[in-house]
Short mmCIF file of C-alpha atoms in Angstrom, two decimals:
data_model
loop_
_atom_site.label_atom_id
_atom_site.label_comp_id
_atom_site.label_asym_id
_atom_site.label_seq_id
_atom_site.Cartn_x
_atom_site.Cartn_y
_atom_site.Cartn_z
CA MET C 226 -89.21 16.09 49.31
CA ASP C 227 -87.35 19.35 49.15
CA PHE C 228 -83.60 19.17 49.77
CA ALA C 229 -82.36 22.35 51.14
CA LEU C 230 -78.82 23.27 52.09
CA ASP C 231 -78.37 25.17 55.01
CA GLY C 232 -75.20 27.12 55.98
CA GLY C 233 -73.22 24.46 57.38
CA SER C 234 -73.48 22.39 54.24
CA ILE C 235 -72.36 24.95 52.23
CA THR C 236 -69.44 25.76 54.34
CA LEU C 237 -68.59 22.08 54.20
CA ILE C 238 -68.82 22.10 50.48
CA VAL C 239 -66.90 25.05 50.17
CA LEU C 240 -64.06 23.79 52.33
CA GLY C 241 -63.96 20.56 50.69
CA VAL C 242 -63.38 22.23 47.15
CA LEU C 243 -60.58 24.39 48.62
CA ALA C 244 -58.87 21.25 50.11
CA VAL C 245 -59.07 19.82 46.52
CA LEU C 246 -57.70 22.84 45.31
CA VAL C 247 -54.88 23.11 47.90
CA LEU C 248 -53.75 19.58 47.19
CA LEU C 249 -53.77 19.93 43.54
CA ALA C 250 -51.72 22.91 44.01
CA ALA C 251 -49.41 21.17 46.57
CA VAL C 252 -48.64 18.15 44.68
CA LYS C 253 -46.33 18.29 41.28
CA THR C 254 -45.54 15.46 38.94
CA VAL C 255 -42.37 15.93 36.94
CA PRO C 256 -41.78 13.60 33.90
CA GLN C 257 -38.65 11.61 33.47
CA GLY C 258 -36.01 13.69 31.79
CA TYR C 259 -37.35 17.13 33.41
CA ASN C 260 -36.42 19.20 35.99
CA TYR C 261 -38.61 21.93 37.48
CA THR C 262 -37.37 25.26 39.44
CA VAL C 263 -39.31 26.23 42.57
CA GLU C 264 -39.78 30.11 43.23
CA ARG C 265 -41.08 31.67 45.90
CA PHE C 266 -42.36 35.09 45.57
CA GLY C 267 -40.17 35.05 42.44
CA ARG C 268 -37.02 33.92 43.92
CA TYR C 269 -35.52 30.15 43.16
CA ILE C 270 -35.41 27.99 45.96
CA ARG C 271 -35.13 24.37 44.80
CA THR C 272 -35.35 21.85 41.98
CA LEU C 273 -37.68 19.26 41.72
CA LYS C 274 -36.51 15.95 40.41
CA PRO C 275 -38.57 13.66 38.29
CA GLY C 276 -41.61 11.73 40.02
CA LEU C 277 -44.32 13.06 42.64
CA ASN C 278 -43.07 16.28 44.49
CA LEU C 279 -44.90 18.81 47.06
CA ILE C 280 -44.63 22.41 47.33
CA ILE C 281 -46.45 25.09 49.32
CA PRO C 282 -49.47 25.86 47.44
CA PHE C 283 -49.90 29.48 46.75
CA ILE C 284 -46.50 30.45 48.03
CA ASP C 285 -44.17 28.35 46.09
CA GLY C 286 -44.63 27.81 42.36
CA ILE C 287 -42.96 26.43 39.40
CA GLY C 288 -40.72 28.71 37.69
CA ARG C 289 -39.03 27.31 34.55
CA LYS C 290 -39.26 23.58 32.88
CA MET C 291 -36.16 22.51 32.18
CA ASN C 292 -35.09 19.68 29.63
CA MET C 293 -32.16 17.24 31.09
CA MET C 294 -31.98 15.08 28.00
CA GLU C 295 -29.50 15.66 25.32
CA GLN C 296 -30.84 18.24 22.72
CA VAL C 297 -29.78 19.07 19.11
CA LEU C 298 -29.43 22.64 17.68
CA ASP C 299 -28.80 23.26 13.59
CA VAL C 300 -26.55 25.80 12.93
CA PRO C 301 -27.53 27.60 9.73
CA HIS C 302 -25.07 28.16 6.49
CA GLN C 303 -22.75 31.19 7.16
CA GLU C 304 -20.02 32.30 5.05
CA VAL C 305 -16.37 32.10 6.49
CA ILE C 306 -13.14 33.57 5.01
CA THR C 307 -10.18 31.57 5.31
CA LYS C 308 -6.82 32.31 5.98
CA ASP C 309 -5.80 32.70 2.47
CA ASN C 310 -8.58 34.67 1.47
CA ALA C 311 -10.95 32.00 0.30
CA SER C 312 -14.52 32.47 0.80
CA VAL C 313 -16.55 29.38 1.67
CA THR C 314 -19.92 28.46 3.23
CA ALA C 315 -20.41 26.06 6.25
CA ASN C 316 -22.89 24.90 8.05
CA GLY C 317 -22.99 22.27 11.33
CA VAL C 318 -25.13 20.85 14.07
CA THR C 319 -24.51 21.28 17.99
CA PHE C 320 -25.41 18.67 20.36
CA TYR C 321 -25.50 19.71 24.29
CA GLN C 322 -27.14 18.60 27.46
CA ILE C 323 -28.34 20.58 30.62
CA LEU C 324 -26.40 19.52 33.61
CA ASP C 325 -27.39 22.12 36.06
CA ALA C 326 -30.94 23.24 35.58
CA PRO C 327 -30.98 26.33 37.91
CA ALA C 328 -27.89 27.67 35.98
CA ALA C 329 -29.23 27.08 32.89
CA ALA C 330 -32.70 28.84 33.80
CA TYR C 331 -31.11 31.96 35.58
CA GLU C 332 -27.70 32.09 33.85
CA VAL C 333 -28.71 33.23 30.73
CA ASN C 334 -31.77 34.43 28.80
CA ASN C 335 -32.85 32.37 25.82
CA LEU C 336 -30.38 29.44 25.92
CA GLN C 337 -30.38 27.98 22.56
CA ASN C 338 -30.26 31.54 21.05
CA ALA C 339 -26.95 32.19 22.95
CA ILE C 340 -25.80 28.56 22.24
CA LEU C 341 -26.15 28.95 18.50
CA ASN C 342 -24.62 32.48 18.36
CA LEU C 343 -21.68 31.39 20.38
CA THR C 344 -21.29 28.37 17.97
CA MET C 345 -21.41 30.30 14.93
CA THR C 346 -19.09 32.99 16.30
CA ASN C 347 -16.51 30.20 17.06
CA ILE C 348 -17.01 28.48 13.82
CA ARG C 349 -15.81 31.60 12.08
CA THR C 350 -12.68 32.09 14.31
CA VAL C 351 -11.48 28.59 13.94
CA MET C 352 -11.97 27.93 10.13
CA GLY C 353 -11.08 31.55 9.62
CA SER C 354 -7.38 30.54 10.97
CA MET C 355 -6.83 27.80 8.63
CA ASP C 356 -6.14 27.38 4.66
CA LEU C 357 -8.48 26.38 2.23
CA ASP C 358 -6.77 23.04 1.80
CA GLU C 359 -6.30 22.40 5.49
CA LEU C 360 -9.83 23.34 5.97
CA LEU C 361 -11.40 20.60 3.47
CA SER C 362 -9.09 17.93 4.74
CA ASN C 363 -9.00 18.54 8.45
CA ARG C 364 -12.68 18.63 9.62
CA ASP C 365 -12.00 16.10 12.64
CA GLU C 366 -9.47 18.76 13.95
CA ILE C 367 -11.89 21.71 13.20
CA ASN C 368 -14.78 19.91 15.37
CA HIS C 369 -12.37 18.98 18.25
CA ARG C 370 -11.41 22.62 18.57
CA LEU C 371 -14.88 23.97 18.24
CA LEU C 372 -16.05 21.48 20.93
CA LYS C 373 -13.21 22.50 23.14
CA VAL C 374 -13.69 26.28 22.78
CA VAL C 375 -17.58 26.33 22.97
CA ASP C 376 -17.63 23.70 25.93
CA ALA C 377 -15.58 25.99 27.83
CA ALA C 378 -17.68 28.82 27.32
CA VAL C 379 -20.97 27.55 28.17
CA SER C 380 -19.50 25.82 31.27
CA PRO C 381 -21.13 28.68 33.54
CA TRP C 382 -24.50 28.30 32.19
CA GLY C 383 -24.65 24.54 33.45
CA LEU C 384 -24.31 22.81 30.12
CA LYS C 385 -22.27 20.12 28.44
CA ILE C 386 -21.24 20.38 24.82
CA THR C 387 -21.30 16.72 23.96
CA ARG C 388 -20.47 17.19 19.97
CA ILE C 389 -19.92 19.90 17.28
CA GLU C 390 -20.21 18.71 13.98
CA ILE C 391 -19.38 20.73 11.05
CA LYS C 392 -21.57 19.27 8.04
CA ASP C 393 -21.35 20.90 4.99
CA ILE C 394 -18.28 23.11 3.67
CA ASP C 395 -19.07 24.65 0.31
CA PRO C 396 -16.45 26.68 -1.65
CA PRO C 397 -17.61 28.97 -4.62
CA LYS C 398 -18.01 27.62 -8.21
CA ASP C 399 -15.06 28.81 -9.85
CA LEU C 400 -13.02 27.69 -6.89
CA ILE C 401 -14.38 24.18 -6.98
CA GLU C 402 -13.53 24.16 -10.98
CA SER C 403 -10.22 25.35 -10.24
CA MET C 404 -9.76 22.33 -7.63
CA GLY C 405 -11.01 19.79 -10.22
CA ARG C 406 -8.42 21.06 -12.63
CA GLN C 407 -5.68 21.17 -10.16
CA MET C 408 -6.96 17.69 -8.81
CA LYS C 409 -6.51 16.52 -12.50
CA ALA C 410 -3.44 17.68 -13.46
CA GLU C 411 -1.96 16.07 -9.85
CA ARG C 412 -3.48 12.64 -11.21
CA GLU C 413 -1.77 13.26 -14.62
CA LYS C 414 1.67 14.09 -12.70
CA ARG C 415 1.43 10.85 -10.85
CA ALA C 416 0.43 8.92 -13.92
CA LEU C 417 3.40 10.16 -15.61
CA ILE C 418 5.74 9.76 -12.57
CA LEU C 419 4.39 6.01 -12.15
CA GLU C 420 4.92 5.23 -16.13
CA ALA C 421 8.47 7.03 -15.68
CA GLU C 422 9.31 4.46 -12.81
CA GLY C 423 7.90 1.84 -14.76
CA LYS C 424 10.09 2.44 -17.53
CA ARG C 425 13.15 2.92 -15.28
CA GLN C 426 12.56 -0.34 -13.50
CA ALA C 427 12.19 -2.05 -16.98
CA ALA C 428 15.64 -0.73 -18.15
CA ILE C 429 17.31 -1.88 -14.87
CA LEU C 430 15.71 -4.90 -15.18
CA GLN C 431 16.97 -5.65 -18.78
CA ALA C 432 20.59 -4.13 -17.76
CA GLU C 433 20.46 -6.70 -14.92
CA GLY C 434 19.45 -9.53 -17.69
CA ALA C 435 21.99 -8.37 -20.33
CA LYS C 436 24.94 -8.09 -17.44
CA GLN C 437 23.65 -11.75 -16.41
CA ALA C 438 23.93 -13.02 -19.55
CA GLN C 439 27.28 -11.93 -20.46
CA VAL C 440 28.33 -13.33 -17.18
CA LEU C 441 26.96 -16.49 -18.07
CA GLU C 442 28.53 -16.55 -21.47
CA ALA C 443 31.98 -15.43 -20.17
CA GLU C 444 31.51 -18.58 -17.82
CA GLY C 445 30.54 -20.82 -20.66
CA ARG C 446 33.55 -19.59 -22.78
CA ARG C 447 35.80 -20.10 -19.96
CA GLU C 448 34.52 -23.56 -19.09
CA ALA C 449 34.93 -24.43 -23.24
CA ALA C 450 38.61 -23.26 -23.45
CA PHE C 451 39.28 -25.07 -19.96
CA ARG C 452 37.72 -28.46 -21.70
CA ASP C 453 39.56 -27.70 -24.98
CA ALA C 454 42.74 -26.99 -23.20
CA GLU C 455 42.28 -30.37 -21.16
CA ALA C 456 41.72 -32.13 -24.65
CA ARG C 457 44.52 -30.57 -26.23
CA GLU C 458 46.59 -31.73 -23.02
CA ARG C 459 45.46 -35.31 -23.35
CA SER C 460 45.98 -35.50 -27.15
CA ALA C 461 49.58 -34.22 -26.83
CA GLU C 462 50.01 -36.72 -23.76
CA ALA C 463 48.75 -39.57 -25.92
CA GLU C 464 51.13 -38.28 -28.93
CA ALA C 465 54.02 -38.18 -26.40
CA GLU C 466 53.43 -41.60 -25.30
CA ALA C 467 53.03 -42.88 -28.83
CA THR C 468 56.17 -41.16 -29.75
CA ARG C 469 58.10 -42.46 -26.82
CA VAL C 470 57.09 -46.06 -27.74
CA VAL C 471 58.02 -45.73 -31.07
CA SER C 472 61.32 -44.16 -30.07
CA ASP C 473 61.94 -47.26 -27.74
CA ALA C 474 61.19 -49.51 -30.76
CA ILE C 475 63.66 -47.59 -32.92
CA ALA C 476 66.18 -47.68 -30.47
CA SER C 477 65.64 -51.32 -30.04
CA GLY C 478 66.46 -51.98 -33.87
CA SER C 479 62.88 -52.78 -34.58
CA VAL C 480 62.33 -52.15 -38.27
CA GLN C 481 58.52 -52.96 -38.62
CA ALA C 482 58.05 -49.95 -35.64
CA ILE C 483 59.79 -47.56 -37.93
CA ASN C 484 57.63 -48.82 -41.18
CA TYR C 485 54.49 -48.52 -38.65
CA PHE C 486 55.14 -44.88 -37.62
CA VAL C 487 55.79 -43.91 -41.09
CA ALA C 488 52.91 -45.51 -42.93
CA ASN C 489 50.70 -43.99 -39.97
CA ASN C 490 51.75 -40.52 -40.78
CA TYR C 491 51.71 -41.16 -44.57
CA ILE C 492 48.25 -42.34 -44.52
CA LYS C 493 46.91 -39.58 -42.33
CA ALA C 494 48.50 -37.02 -44.98
CA LEU C 495 46.84 -38.81 -47.81
CA GLU C 496 43.57 -38.39 -46.05
CA GLY C 497 44.05 -34.88 -45.29
CA ILE C 498 44.84 -34.12 -49.02
CA ALA C 499 41.81 -36.54 -50.00
CA ARG C 500 39.45 -34.14 -47.48
CA SER C 501 40.76 -30.63 -48.69
CA PRO C 502 37.75 -28.82 -50.26
CA ASN C 503 40.09 -27.44 -52.94
CA GLN C 504 41.31 -30.79 -54.15
CA LYS C 505 39.55 -32.00 -57.11
CA LEU C 506 41.99 -34.36 -58.23
CA LEU C 507 44.98 -36.84 -56.84
CA MET C 508 47.63 -38.38 -58.98
CA MET C 509 48.74 -41.84 -57.89
CA PRO C 510 51.04 -43.56 -57.36
CA VAL C 511 52.41 -41.49 -54.92
CA ASP C 512 54.89 -44.21 -53.97
CA ALA C 513 51.94 -46.94 -53.43
CA ALA C 514 54.38 -49.86 -52.95
CA GLY C 515 55.76 -47.79 -50.28
CA VAL C 516 52.33 -47.63 -48.40
CA ILE C 517 51.96 -51.38 -49.48
CA GLY C 518 55.20 -52.23 -47.92
CA ALA C 519 54.40 -50.21 -44.69
CA ILE C 520 50.99 -52.08 -44.42
CA GLY C 521 52.77 -55.38 -44.63
CA GLY C 522 55.17 -53.91 -41.76
CA ILE C 523 52.16 -53.45 -39.33
CA ALA C 524 51.10 -57.02 -40.31
CA GLU C 525 54.43 -58.22 -39.23
CA ILE C 526 54.22 -56.26 -35.83
CA ALA C 527 50.93 -57.58 -35.35
CA ARG C 528 52.00 -61.13 -35.86
CA GLU C 529 55.17 -60.94 -33.87
CA THR C 530 53.14 -59.22 -30.81
CA PHE C 531 50.21 -61.81 -30.97
CA GLY C 532 52.91 -64.86 -31.35
CA GLY C 533 52.07 -65.57 -34.90
CA GLU C 534 54.57 -66.99 -37.27
CA LYS C 535 57.36 -64.74 -38.94
CA PRO C 536 56.29 -63.53 -42.17
CA ALA C 537 57.96 -64.35 -45.63
CA THR C 538 60.48 -61.79 -47.13
CA ARG C 539 58.63 -59.47 -48.82
CA PRO C 540 60.22 -57.84 -52.25
CA ALA C 541 61.92 -54.48 -52.51
CA SER C 542 59.67 -51.66 -52.83
CA GLY C 543 61.58 -50.31 -55.90
CA SER C 544 60.82 -53.31 -57.99
CA SER C 545 56.97 -52.72 -57.50
CA ALA C 546 55.25 -51.36 -60.85
CA ARG C 547 53.50 -47.86 -60.43
CA PRO C 548 49.83 -48.04 -60.78
CA PRO C 549 48.14 -46.03 -63.18
CA SER C 550 46.64 -42.62 -62.14
CA THR C 551 43.13 -42.80 -60.67
CA ASN C 552 40.34 -39.79 -60.29
CA THR C 553 38.88 -39.07 -57.03
#
């Protein structure tokens, strides 16, 4: 069986194909994170958001496909002359995001190249206004100043600069060696200062210790002198009391008391002579009979005191024979 197409069937097929093509041209799907601009006869008219969108086929067309996600742009190495005429090499990285797709598409040509050149120019400007030491120690300040300047410059382009980070700052090799020597000298200086401070503190502590020892020694001597004076005072009081008692006994006519007083001092004198380091020989008698008589007087006093019997009359001391000499 032959299948033949007449004119009407061909027309329907052609119309169907055209309808499919028109439908495909009218329906546009925009992925998440992108915005598409719509141009009519080359003129921007609107922006397509993520999802399914319809346009007028063959009249409207897709202009620019703008990435609305945050993007990263590497800043290559470049030489920078600092305020103190030191030459360094620096590079960095820039993070930006498109907020207004039409402005980013139509306000500037070659968007990434514009951002890159603007960032490099401001890196030279900001870093060139700082000394080398300040440059190496204040990266946060450099990043903040770059972010502020570049973000204000790209604002008409519908962009937002989120971060600018300086990655590397490389001084010349001879400058690095010089900085190393300077750092070593600074560390040695700090070490010497700390050592001197330690010696100073040790000397102060030793002086304080010596001062405290002298104070304590003086207080000890004062206390000892006070104790010695108190002991001498007590001894003097005791001696005065003994003298008073003997004086009262003499005043009352007690011969035994006189004998006791004389014998006691006599014996003490003999003891002092015997203990003298230069005394090698003591000749006796030294009126030994008188000493014996004095001892007898002491015994009589004791008997009278404790109620004993009256002792017998002892012979005169002059009638006693002198004993022979004795070596001590």
